[in-house]
Amino acid sequence: MNSPDSWILALSWLDRLIEAVRSPSYNLKVIYLGVTSLGLAAGVCGCFLLFRKRSLLSDTIGHSTLPGVCIAFLLFARWGSGGKSFIALMIGALITGWLSVRAVQWIKNNSKIKEDAALAIPLTVLYGLGVVLLSVVQDSNLNLQGSSGLEYYLFGMVASMIQAEAIMLAIVSLGALTVISLFFKELNCLSFDEDFVASQGLPHRWLDEVLMLTCLTVTIAGLQTVGLLMIMAAFIIPPATARLWTDSMPWTLAIAGFVGATGALIGAIASAVIFRLPAGAAIILASALLFGFSMLFGSRKGWVVRQLKVARLEKRLSENQLLRDLFDRLEAQQKVRLLAGLDFSRDLAQVSLPVHDILKDRGWSQRKERSVARSLSSQNLLKFERGDCVQLTTQGLERAIAVARTHRLTELYLIEHADVAPARVHQYVEKIEEITNPEIASDIHQLFSNELEQALIPAEPHRGGDTS
Amino acid sequence: MPDSNCLNVNHLTVCYDRKPALWEAQVSIPQGTMTGIVGPNGAGKSTFLKAILDLIPATSGSVKFFGEDYRKVRHRIAYVPQRESVDWDYPISAREVVVMGRYRSIGLFRRVSREDRRKADEALDRVGMLDRADSQIGSLSGGQQQRVFLARALVQEADLYLMDEPFAGIDATTERVILELMRDLRESGASLVCVHHDLPTVADYFDHLVLLNLRVVASGAMNEVFTREQLTQCYGGRLDLLSKLADSLAKLEALRS
């Protein structure tokens, strides 16, 4: 690894990277324009494919273009002016790509074959045909001029992108975005609830057709850049990434477009810097990095956000448990039953309670106990006293009562309405407390409102016995 | 020509994969009523609604709303699909879903106006969901989602509401809200047709009834139709024969094609 050669190689890559980013040549600028347009359009179109559960359709289209490309090449080599005309190749790709979309629909409508297989059959058959034709085209005996460039369609190549191609990509992208913004309202509705669109008398089949044609066009336009084997990723990864950040469709489109464009740009730069690195692969890997980053840090469903939520929930649960324990002790020690309307708070808040025996019952570590108590004290819910004792403040007592009340009512509910044995109910409620949201709590309070006219808070049901 | 019936269905037959799911359905529903469509699982209740709305093709038969073809009176009809029929993870807020009910009157290429949003909020308020208007729909409970769907139908300001299982899998609050709202709508002259799954509540909720089991077993006013004999006929075992017939018919058709 440390041979001078590899150092020189790495240094030359670095050199070219700096050049590609800071002062790109005209050729590079052309490439950047092309790939960014493509990434943007594919990302935005991909959102609708994703929500219509049609993501894999782009894969079928991609693979199915190979025979079209080869046939167009052969025809052009025979009757054209010779060499490659990318317009001719694209028309070929468009035709077989469109055929594959029709074939998927036909198979789905006319046989018992399900969607996944219906997508796979045209994909494999047409791709197989394409591979056969490709080997014919590249047969050295035929000696067809320009046939060596055809494998770029498989893995993608941006280095050879000419200005006309880049402009074509930009125009296709602009066209796709225009169509989507014109019909955004309806396409959004179609992706959410197709039956509703149909019942409204909106032209849902026509809208579906527009969407498919738009995606088809973008796929074909991007073939040579990303390569037909991997073009689907340009449609899938950006929307999946956007989903991790937002809950609004316009933002999903914007973020998917951004991720698509950024991924494509990074990939194109990498491909320009590293000799023979297929652009398609580089673009996909760059987008995948953005996806990975979003999996970790995404604001909606990212790992970090989830961990924070869990930690917050755990903290609140522990606080409630400690408050409830303190209240139980208080109740036992003072031998009181709290009645509605009684002004209890002033007196009871003054009582000191030892913390260490709670520690024993809960099986908490001392550290956990300390941190929970400290958090409660920072919210001004309890005060530390001398000799490992604590005292609830008036607010602390209020929250403790509320928590204990809901807890015991839930226990009562389980015993009376769900036939849970009183001795076993405690273990359920420990779990149920985690899922008792304010709505459920208020339902339970409602349920017992008659019986509770007197007692503000019932006795611990599973201990039993001491009801007045 | 005005018609006192909001819905007339004549000899409606629907097939799935060549297998009849609904045979020669014959139903008339008067205006200003609340009609329940009841029957066992797989009896073709949802199929019936979808077929009269042209969402699935009918093999034969005719359907008239207010004496007219569906295409002519579409604006007078609101459809509330089954809650399970959509992906609730979709990135959309409750208000945006309700605004969809206005899309037809807004028209292509036009933007949603402030007036449309106000109507959506009004409808959300009527179903008690205004405070959750900006929530992503997936974060709502099943009952709340159903209420959002109902609000989307309300903004269409229709004369006939067709609902597919509006009471399925919802909480008591939602059930009360929906029922009150449906009664209000009836008071104001609208008609409601609901697929319903819960026999014990049918007689309380509705004033008209259609008993369905691959065919229309009975239909008419609640007290005439909700009888032991009719229910046994609808839910009883002797329909085995009809579904067997449907199976063999499907096989025959498959051979022919």
XYZ file of C-alpha atoms in Angstrom:
725
model
C 0.000 0.000 0.000
C 2.800 2.355 0.807
C 4.523 2.035 -2.494
C 5.288 5.365 -4.122
C 2.919 4.529 -6.978
C -0.192 4.483 -4.822
C 0.855 7.728 -3.185
C 1.204 9.372 -6.512
C -2.181 8.039 -7.546
C -3.835 9.345 -4.391
C -2.188 12.725 -4.808
C -3.295 12.999 -8.412
C -6.861 12.179 -7.335
C -6.702 14.873 -4.699
C -5.366 17.336 -7.248
C -8.148 16.554 -9.659
C -10.746 16.693 -6.888
C -9.652 20.191 -5.904
C -9.687 21.211 -9.513
C -13.080 19.631 -10.135
C -14.612 21.478 -7.222
C -12.828 24.835 -7.329
C -12.295 25.543 -10.979
C -14.103 22.972 -13.084
C -13.400 22.988 -16.779
C -16.179 23.813 -19.199
C -16.676 20.100 -19.814
C -17.097 19.451 -16.121
C -19.589 22.291 -15.757
C -21.632 20.741 -18.542
C -21.556 17.432 -16.718
C -22.573 19.042 -13.430
C -25.545 20.713 -15.072
C -26.638 17.426 -16.631
C -26.390 15.191 -13.590
C -27.879 17.717 -11.162
C -30.919 18.159 -13.396
C -31.320 14.423 -13.637
C -30.935 13.814 -9.888
C -33.443 16.533 -9.106
C -36.099 15.266 -11.512
C -35.645 11.592 -10.605
C -35.853 12.393 -6.889
C -39.082 14.359 -7.282
C -40.735 11.847 -9.638
C -39.619 9.043 -7.359
C -41.785 10.397 -4.526
C -44.952 9.654 -6.470
C -43.659 6.227 -7.479
C -42.835 5.513 -3.834
C -46.256 6.469 -2.529
C -48.025 4.671 -5.342
C -45.940 1.603 -4.435
C -44.517 1.582 -7.927
C -40.854 2.181 -7.107
C -39.757 -1.001 -8.822
C -41.363 0.098 -12.061
C -38.344 2.326 -12.689
C -36.169 -0.784 -12.445
C -38.292 -2.583 -15.023
C -38.180 0.411 -17.338
C -34.428 0.750 -16.913
C -33.596 -2.861 -17.752
C -36.087 -2.969 -20.592
C -34.391 -0.162 -22.473
C -31.354 -2.266 -23.379
C -32.881 -4.031 -26.415
C -34.240 -0.675 -27.625
C -30.802 0.888 -27.420
C -29.201 -2.024 -29.269
C -31.826 -2.193 -32.005
C -31.621 1.563 -32.550
C -27.847 1.266 -32.769
C -28.040 -1.534 -35.322
C -30.583 0.312 -37.439
C -28.575 3.472 -37.300
C -25.359 1.668 -38.145
C -27.043 0.076 -41.152
C -29.033 2.982 -42.554
C -27.882 6.030 -40.689
C -24.799 8.064 -41.183
C -22.836 5.634 -39.018
C -21.645 6.033 -35.461
C -23.872 6.755 -32.493
C -26.688 9.224 -32.403
C -27.859 9.510 -28.865
C -31.262 10.786 -29.999
C -31.803 7.611 -32.014
C -30.665 5.452 -29.112
C -33.011 7.269 -26.761
C -35.970 6.779 -29.039
C -35.140 3.074 -29.112
C -34.929 3.029 -25.337
C -38.193 4.932 -25.044
C -40.020 2.400 -27.202
C -38.948 -0.733 -25.335
C -39.235 1.068 -21.991
C -42.805 2.030 -22.812
C -43.495 -1.526 -23.979
C -42.387 -2.845 -20.619
C -44.803 -0.517 -18.765
C -47.652 -1.730 -20.965
C -46.568 -5.339 -20.500
C -46.648 -4.986 -16.706
C -50.180 -3.588 -16.861
C -51.328 -6.221 -19.315
C -49.966 -9.088 -17.231
C -51.578 -7.686 -14.087
C -54.960 -7.251 -15.725
C -55.075 -10.484 -17.674
C -53.637 -13.098 -15.383
C -53.557 -14.049 -11.763
C -49.926 -12.967 -11.534
C -49.316 -10.416 -8.792
C -47.567 -7.076 -9.114
C -44.057 -8.221 -8.140
C -43.905 -11.007 -10.714
C -45.648 -8.810 -13.275
C -42.768 -6.349 -12.872
C -40.097 -9.032 -13.019
C -41.216 -10.786 -16.185
C -40.826 -7.881 -18.673
C -37.673 -6.832 -16.842
C -35.887 -10.146 -17.216
C -37.202 -10.999 -20.664
C -36.386 -7.653 -22.246
C -33.063 -7.385 -20.456
C -32.178 -10.886 -21.643
C -33.043 -9.877 -25.169
C -30.908 -6.774 -24.705
C -27.885 -8.776 -23.576
C -28.197 -11.041 -26.633
C -28.419 -8.020 -28.948
C -25.522 -6.336 -27.194
C -23.288 -9.333 -27.845
C -24.320 -9.194 -31.513
C -23.562 -5.491 -31.713
C -20.176 -5.894 -30.097
C -19.198 -8.877 -32.201
C -15.778 -7.884 -33.447
C -16.445 -9.545 -36.831
C -19.142 -6.999 -37.553
C -16.710 -4.235 -36.720
C -19.410 -1.668 -36.062
C -18.042 1.741 -35.415
C -18.831 3.197 -31.981
C -20.187 -0.037 -30.506
C -17.641 0.088 -27.692
C -19.548 2.964 -26.057
C -22.712 0.952 -25.575
C -21.690 -0.588 -22.272
C -21.864 2.921 -20.833
C -25.616 2.411 -20.931
C -25.222 -0.393 -18.423
C -23.261 1.333 -15.692
C -23.426 4.974 -16.648
C -20.722 7.311 -17.814
C -20.605 11.040 -17.459
C -17.110 11.785 -18.718
C -18.265 11.632 -22.325
C -21.337 13.812 -21.776
C -21.580 16.476 -24.430
C -23.268 19.823 -24.160
C -26.311 18.697 -26.135
C -26.900 15.826 -23.715
C -26.634 18.070 -20.683
C -29.062 20.566 -22.155
C -31.433 17.731 -23.001
C -31.270 16.536 -19.362
C -31.953 20.056 -18.121
C -34.948 20.435 -20.445
C -36.393 17.031 -19.494
C -35.947 17.878 -15.836
C -37.607 21.246 -16.233
C -40.443 19.635 -18.156
C -40.975 16.960 -15.512
C -41.004 19.534 -12.712
C -43.451 21.703 -14.645
C -45.842 18.803 -15.191
C -45.658 17.859 -11.514
C -46.235 21.377 -10.270
C -49.143 21.900 -12.680
C -50.889 18.751 -11.490
C -49.499 18.661 -7.967
C -52.908 18.926 -6.324
C -54.335 16.007 -8.279
C -51.204 13.843 -8.279
C -50.965 14.258 -4.517
C -54.566 13.147 -4.141
C -54.011 10.261 -6.567
C -51.043 8.978 -4.576
C -52.976 9.178 -1.327
C -56.388 7.851 -2.318
C -56.933 6.771 -5.908
C -60.526 5.616 -5.399
C -61.436 9.038 -4.083
C -59.980 10.744 -7.154
C -62.008 8.387 -9.313
C -65.202 8.967 -7.328
C -64.737 12.717 -7.774
C -64.832 12.354 -11.520
C -61.299 13.696 -11.829
C -59.459 12.068 -14.745
C -57.496 9.566 -12.657
C -56.474 7.241 -15.496
C -55.232 10.178 -17.497
C -53.330 11.557 -14.480
C -51.780 8.146 -13.914
C -50.712 8.070 -17.549
C -49.150 11.542 -17.285
C -47.218 10.475 -14.198
C -45.964 7.273 -15.833
C -44.900 9.065 -19.020
C -43.053 11.680 -16.981
C -41.187 9.008 -15.042
C -40.480 7.091 -18.243
C -39.011 10.164 -19.913
C -36.798 10.988 -16.954
C -35.609 7.368 -16.789
C -34.687 7.305 -20.469
C -32.978 10.670 -20.272
C -30.872 9.483 -17.358
C -29.865 6.144 -18.841
C -26.463 7.110 -20.082
C -25.615 9.027 -16.928
C -26.598 6.560 -14.242
C -26.798 3.422 -16.335
C -29.852 1.270 -16.870
C -28.869 -1.226 -14.181
C -28.981 1.332 -11.408
C -31.333 4.050 -12.576
C -34.020 2.829 -10.181
C -31.914 3.918 -7.213
C -32.113 7.534 -8.388
C -35.895 7.206 -8.024
C -35.981 5.330 -4.739
C -33.211 6.556 -2.457
C -34.029 10.308 -2.489
C -37.746 9.922 -1.563
C -36.890 7.342 1.090
C -34.379 9.824 2.505
C -36.866 12.697 2.421
C -39.390 10.606 4.340
C -37.011 10.630 7.293
C -37.172 14.401 7.575
C -40.692 15.609 7.007
C -44.417 14.944 7.209
C -45.488 17.239 4.407
C -45.691 16.303 0.752
C -44.267 19.567 -0.677
C -41.295 19.234 1.662
C -40.886 15.575 0.781
C -40.627 16.590 -2.880
C -38.193 19.404 -2.106
C -35.921 17.274 0.048
C -36.028 14.346 -2.382
C -35.080 16.722 -5.190
C -32.255 18.140 -3.117
C -30.925 14.710 -2.111
C -31.156 13.499 -5.717
C -29.323 16.532 -7.060
C -26.651 16.510 -4.355
C -26.035 12.786 -4.654
C -25.755 13.069 -8.422
C -23.335 15.979 -8.173
C -21.079 14.249 -5.637
C -21.153 11.067 -7.699
C -20.305 12.926 -10.888
C -17.364 14.656 -9.234
C -16.077 11.323 -7.920
C -16.441 9.805 -11.358
C -14.595 12.719 -12.935
C -11.762 12.429 -10.456
C -11.289 8.677 -10.390
C -10.429 7.184 -13.743
C -12.918 4.575 -15.003
C -15.226 4.906 -11.980
C -18.743 4.365 -13.376
C -20.823 7.448 -12.644
C -23.956 5.427 -11.870
C -22.333 3.523 -9.056
C -20.753 6.691 -7.646
C -24.075 8.567 -7.736
C -25.922 5.746 -5.997
C -23.275 5.436 -3.297
C -23.275 9.177 -2.687
C -27.082 9.193 -2.336
C -26.846 6.164 -0.061
C -24.493 8.113 2.198
C -27.101 10.866 2.469
C -29.692 8.191 3.224
C -27.510 6.671 5.933
C -26.947 10.072 7.467
C -30.709 10.668 7.510
C -31.371 7.275 9.080
C -29.200 8.410 11.968
C -30.090 12.074 12.236
C -33.382 12.490 10.369
C -35.713 14.760 12.282
C -38.766 12.576 11.848
C -37.782 8.961 12.269
C -34.030 9.199 12.660
C -32.290 6.967 15.177
C -31.067 9.831 17.336
C -34.500 11.424 17.547
C -36.033 8.105 18.529
C -33.432 7.549 21.230
C -34.077 11.023 22.611
C -37.803 10.344 22.674
C -37.297 7.040 24.468
C -34.989 8.678 26.992
C -37.509 11.453 27.643
C -40.288 8.911 28.103
C -38.160 6.803 30.458
C -37.305 9.862 32.486
C -40.905 10.896 32.850
C -41.911 7.351 33.820
C -39.220 7.120 36.501
C -40.248 10.510 37.853
C -43.862 9.428 38.040
C -42.892 6.188 39.728
C -40.855 7.974 42.358
C -43.615 10.509 42.957
C -46.112 7.712 43.320
C -43.890 5.827 45.750
C -43.433 8.970 47.802
C -47.158 9.478 47.853
C -47.765 5.872 48.976
C -45.320 6.367 51.834
C -46.917 9.644 52.747
C -50.327 8.065 52.828
C -49.168 5.153 54.979
C -47.185 7.303 57.346
C -49.897 9.891 57.897
C -52.717 7.316 57.840
C -54.836 9.618 55.708
C -57.366 9.049 53.023
C -57.579 12.043 50.811
C -61.044 13.379 50.351
C -62.263 15.805 47.786
C -62.330 19.411 48.885
C -60.027 18.812 51.805
C -57.208 21.290 52.009
C -54.481 18.754 52.471
C -51.684 20.174 50.475
C -50.326 22.651 52.957
C -49.870 20.168 55.785
C -48.783 17.133 53.848
C -46.213 18.953 51.824
C -44.245 19.537 55.001
C -43.668 15.855 55.790
C -40.181 14.500 55.316
C -39.844 11.117 53.677
C -36.880 8.735 53.690
C -35.691 7.822 50.226
C -33.546 4.797 50.921
C -36.353 2.255 51.462
C -37.890 3.201 48.128
C -34.562 2.394 46.586
C -34.846 -1.087 48.047
C -38.394 -1.747 46.750
C -37.849 -0.486 43.237
C -34.559 -2.193 42.717
C -33.150 1.015 41.297
C -29.482 1.770 41.492
C -28.472 4.569 43.778
C -27.346 6.567 40.797
C -30.677 6.282 39.072
C -32.521 7.204 42.255
C -30.315 10.257 42.707
C -30.720 11.444 39.151
C -34.497 11.034 39.219
C -34.774 12.862 42.528
C -32.482 15.603 41.295
C -34.530 16.050 38.159
C -37.677 16.370 40.267
C -36.003 18.884 42.521
C -34.863 20.926 39.532
C -38.513 21.117 38.474
C -39.244 22.334 41.982
C -41.356 19.277 42.748
C -39.370 18.131 45.783
C -36.770 19.396 48.225
C -33.853 17.518 49.708
C -33.772 17.311 53.504
C -31.135 16.237 55.985
C -30.459 12.532 56.491
C -31.383 11.150 53.069
C -34.894 12.472 53.280
C -36.972 14.423 50.809
C -40.017 16.611 51.077
C -42.598 17.123 48.363
C -43.389 20.700 47.437
C -46.997 21.764 46.942
C -46.692 21.345 43.156
C -44.895 18.059 43.677
C -47.709 16.813 45.859
C -50.269 17.850 43.278
C -48.551 15.946 40.510
C -47.973 12.956 42.808
C -51.675 12.860 43.606
C -52.616 13.076 39.941
C -50.230 10.273 39.056
C -51.334 8.043 41.923
C -54.955 8.669 41.111
C -54.687 7.647 37.475
C -52.586 4.670 38.438
C -55.043 3.375 41.008
C -58.057 4.030 38.826
C -56.399 2.046 36.061
C -55.895 -0.784 38.530
C -59.515 -0.542 39.608
C -60.591 -0.541 36.001
C -58.639 -3.691 35.291
C -60.046 -5.450 38.343
C -63.647 -4.426 37.837
C -63.948 -4.331 34.076
C -61.317 -6.699 32.805
C -61.456 -9.377 35.515
C -57.803 -9.165 36.360
C -57.035 -10.777 39.722
C -56.302 -8.092 42.336
C -53.051 -9.753 43.308
C -51.795 -9.637 39.743
C -52.981 -6.234 38.722
C -49.925 -4.406 39.981
C -47.605 -5.931 37.434
C -49.930 -4.968 34.590
C -50.260 -1.387 35.669
C -46.520 -0.924 35.780
C -46.627 -1.649 32.060
C -49.860 0.134 31.372
C -48.603 3.326 32.911
C -46.242 3.597 29.982
C -49.146 3.752 27.579
C -51.677 5.674 29.614
C -51.905 8.941 27.740
C -53.997 11.904 28.932
C -56.900 10.815 26.731
C -57.097 7.330 28.249
C -56.617 8.786 31.726
C -59.534 11.170 31.285
C -61.688 8.295 29.988
C -60.909 6.265 33.079
C -61.587 9.223 35.372
C -64.893 9.720 33.592
C -65.797 6.090 34.120
C -65.316 6.298 37.871
C -66.581 9.840 38.309
C -69.728 8.738 40.145
C -68.014 6.504 42.630
C -65.356 9.088 43.255
C -67.575 11.906 44.350
C -66.328 11.453 47.875
C -62.818 10.150 47.652
C -60.456 12.194 45.562
C -58.308 9.166 45.214
C -59.144 5.517 45.850
C -57.145 3.233 48.078
C -54.562 0.988 46.474
C -56.893 -1.714 45.125
C -54.445 -4.572 45.120
C -53.577 -4.080 48.784
C -57.245 -3.869 49.653
C -58.908 -3.627 53.040
C -58.555 -0.053 54.148
C -61.502 1.577 52.373
C -63.429 3.787 54.733
C -87.630 14.631 -14.040
C -87.243 14.737 -10.268
C -87.256 11.443 -8.463
C -88.224 10.874 -4.841
C -85.535 8.189 -4.602
C -81.924 9.187 -4.138
C -80.849 5.805 -5.468
C -82.380 3.272 -7.827
C -80.394 0.164 -8.643
C -81.735 -2.255 -11.220
C -80.388 -5.761 -11.905
C -76.848 -4.837 -10.939
C -74.413 -7.728 -11.374
C -70.714 -7.417 -10.600
C -67.963 -9.962 -11.169
C -64.467 -10.187 -9.759
C -62.204 -12.368 -11.888
C -65.299 -13.632 -13.673
C -66.769 -14.728 -10.338
C -70.045 -13.017 -9.513
C -69.711 -11.020 -6.303
C -73.152 -9.502 -6.579
C -76.174 -10.964 -8.351
C -78.942 -8.915 -9.869
C -79.105 -6.387 -7.064
C -82.352 -4.467 -6.965
C -82.499 -1.564 -4.505
C -84.464 1.671 -4.153
C -83.613 4.140 -1.444
C -85.897 7.116 -0.722
C -84.451 10.567 -0.093
C -83.907 11.816 3.423
C -83.250 8.407 4.922
C -80.411 6.719 6.729
C -79.875 3.305 5.195
C -77.692 0.538 6.533
C -76.262 -2.116 4.236
C -75.737 -5.252 6.271
C -74.607 -8.764 5.501
C -71.982 -11.377 6.349
C -68.318 -11.071 5.382
C -67.737 -11.327 1.665
C -71.388 -10.596 0.946
C -70.480 -7.876 -1.545
C -71.311 -4.818 0.560
C -68.270 -2.757 -0.431
C -68.563 -4.129 -3.940
C -72.072 -2.761 -4.103
C -70.951 0.763 -3.159
C -67.967 0.713 -5.485
C -70.006 -0.610 -8.378
C -72.711 2.031 -8.135
C -69.941 4.666 -8.056
C -68.332 3.226 -11.184
C -65.137 2.448 -9.283
C -65.370 -1.139 -10.449
C -67.078 -2.166 -13.665
C -70.530 -3.724 -13.444
C -71.324 -6.659 -15.708
C -74.881 -5.548 -16.173
C -77.581 -3.416 -14.633
C -78.440 0.224 -14.315
C -77.889 2.742 -11.524
C -79.722 6.050 -11.165
C -79.048 8.734 -8.589
C -81.913 11.192 -8.155
C -83.260 9.736 -11.398
C -80.108 10.644 -13.305
C -76.884 9.023 -14.431
C -74.011 9.191 -11.969
C -71.946 11.385 -14.283
C -74.568 14.114 -14.260
C -75.077 14.271 -10.499
C -71.591 13.456 -9.252
C -71.422 16.775 -7.408
C -74.390 15.756 -5.270
C -72.736 12.563 -4.019
C -69.958 12.159 -1.459
C -68.135 8.891 -0.918
C -66.323 7.895 2.272
C -64.110 4.882 1.532
C -63.043 2.279 4.066
C -60.388 3.563 6.384
C -58.043 0.684 5.485
C -58.099 1.630 1.821
C -55.377 4.280 2.105
C -51.815 4.473 3.366
C -51.971 6.484 6.594
C -48.235 6.978 6.617
C -48.643 9.405 3.709
C -47.068 12.814 4.410
C -50.218 14.866 4.633
C -52.062 16.744 7.361
C -55.687 16.284 8.372
C -56.594 19.667 6.877
C -54.998 18.823 3.530
C -57.009 15.597 3.378
C -60.229 17.506 3.996
C -59.350 20.129 1.381
C -59.203 17.275 -1.162
C -62.974 17.191 -0.924
C -62.960 20.597 -2.646
C -60.616 19.652 -5.492
C -63.365 19.026 -7.995
C -64.987 22.387 -7.410
C -61.579 24.091 -7.430
C -60.732 22.529 -10.786
C -57.482 21.681 -12.535
C -54.566 24.149 -12.535
C -56.137 26.304 -9.799
C -54.777 26.749 -6.344
C -56.546 26.002 -3.094
C -58.038 29.279 -1.884
C -58.395 30.629 1.618
C -62.141 30.034 1.325
C -61.511 26.320 0.670
C -59.301 26.103 3.748
C -61.933 27.870 5.808
C -64.557 25.354 4.697
C -62.168 22.531 5.546
C -61.647 23.954 9.034
C -65.383 24.316 9.451
C -65.877 20.648 8.574
C -63.049 19.618 10.893
C -64.733 21.589 13.633
C -68.004 19.792 13.019
C -66.330 16.444 13.590
C -64.405 17.785 16.582
C -60.998 17.576 14.925
C -60.078 21.218 14.429
C -57.381 21.091 17.093
C -55.658 18.280 15.180
C -55.936 19.986 11.758
C -52.170 20.218 11.283
C -51.346 16.732 12.540
C -49.958 14.175 10.141
C -52.787 11.726 9.576
C -50.756 8.727 10.702
C -50.482 10.193 14.198
C -54.264 10.163 14.609
C -56.188 7.315 16.181
C -58.423 5.135 14.017
C -61.534 6.991 15.081
C -59.946 10.362 14.395
C -58.889 9.209 10.936
C -62.466 8.190 10.246
C -63.654 11.623 11.330
C -61.169 13.267 8.956
C -62.571 11.155 6.126
C -66.047 12.230 7.123
C -64.990 15.889 7.144
C -63.665 15.446 3.607
C -67.135 14.270 2.585
C -68.780 17.169 4.430
C -66.917 19.851 2.469
C -68.420 18.420 -0.692
C -71.801 19.646 0.541
C -73.524 16.664 -1.027
C -77.115 15.420 -0.955
C -76.187 11.758 -0.727
C -73.416 10.327 1.421
C -72.159 6.821 0.686
C -70.011 5.459 3.498
C -68.077 2.230 3.670
C -67.968 0.948 7.264
C -67.754 4.332 9.008
C -68.188 2.627 12.378
C -65.510 -0.029 11.977
C -62.753 -0.042 14.575
C -63.459 3.308 16.190
C -63.772 4.577 19.751
C -66.989 5.454 21.555
C -66.466 9.218 21.175
C -66.073 8.955 17.424
C -69.089 6.696 17.173
C -71.182 9.307 18.972
C -69.806 12.189 16.902
C -70.375 10.401 13.602
C -73.854 9.283 14.521
C -74.941 12.750 15.623
C -73.513 14.246 12.493
C -75.273 11.721 10.311
C -78.571 12.501 12.018
C -77.973 16.234 11.524
C -77.354 15.618 7.844
C -80.582 13.665 7.572
C -82.465 16.459 9.343
C -81.160 18.900 6.775
C -82.540 16.716 3.982
C -79.528 14.672 2.954
C -79.602 10.907 2.511
C -77.034 8.495 3.904
C -76.150 4.978 2.883
C -73.688 3.115 5.098
C -72.137 -0.288 4.931
C -72.402 -1.527 8.489
C -70.921 -4.553 10.209
C -72.543 -4.568 13.610
C -75.984 -6.204 13.734
C -76.929 -5.211 17.327
C -76.754 -1.485 16.542
C -78.343 -1.554 13.101
C -81.896 -0.917 14.266
C -80.802 2.022 16.458
C -78.693 3.751 13.871
C -80.681 3.427 10.665
C -84.239 3.798 9.480
C -83.853 1.788 6.285
C -82.032 -1.448 5.706
C -80.583 -3.458 2.840
C -79.733 -7.072 3.669
C -77.074 -8.250 1.311
C -75.533 -11.635 0.744
C -74.286 -11.890 -2.823
C -77.795 -10.802 -3.734
C -80.241 -8.431 -2.092
C -82.066 -10.576 0.455
C -84.413 -7.776 1.461
C -84.533 -4.013 1.412
C -86.914 -1.402 2.748
C -87.960 0.291 5.981
C -86.257 -1.015 9.107
C -89.342 -2.541 10.736
C -90.199 -4.545 7.617
C -86.755 -5.838 6.880
C -85.159 -6.307 10.286
C -86.998 -9.543 11.081
C -85.817 -12.912 12.227
C -86.751 -14.661 8.987
C -84.979 -12.125 6.805
C -81.855 -12.172 8.962
C -81.718 -15.968 8.974
C -82.065 -15.879 5.248
C -79.247 -13.366 4.944
C -76.846 -14.923 7.415
C -78.064 -18.530 7.261
C -76.229 -21.414 5.680
C -78.305 -21.898 2.604
C -76.251 -19.359 0.662
C -73.505 -21.928 0.363
C -75.241 -22.986 -2.764
C -75.085 -19.518 -4.311
C -71.369 -19.152 -3.710
C -70.795 -22.655 -5.098
C -72.740 -21.619 -8.163
C -70.575 -18.505 -8.455
C -67.430 -20.637 -8.276
C -68.486 -23.004 -10.997
C -69.675 -20.129 -13.146
C -66.250 -18.530 -12.823
C -64.567 -21.772 -13.874
C -66.813 -22.069 -16.889
C -66.103 -18.502 -17.957
C -62.382 -19.040 -17.477
C -62.516 -22.089 -19.753
C -64.360 -20.174 -22.425
C -62.019 -17.232 -22.609
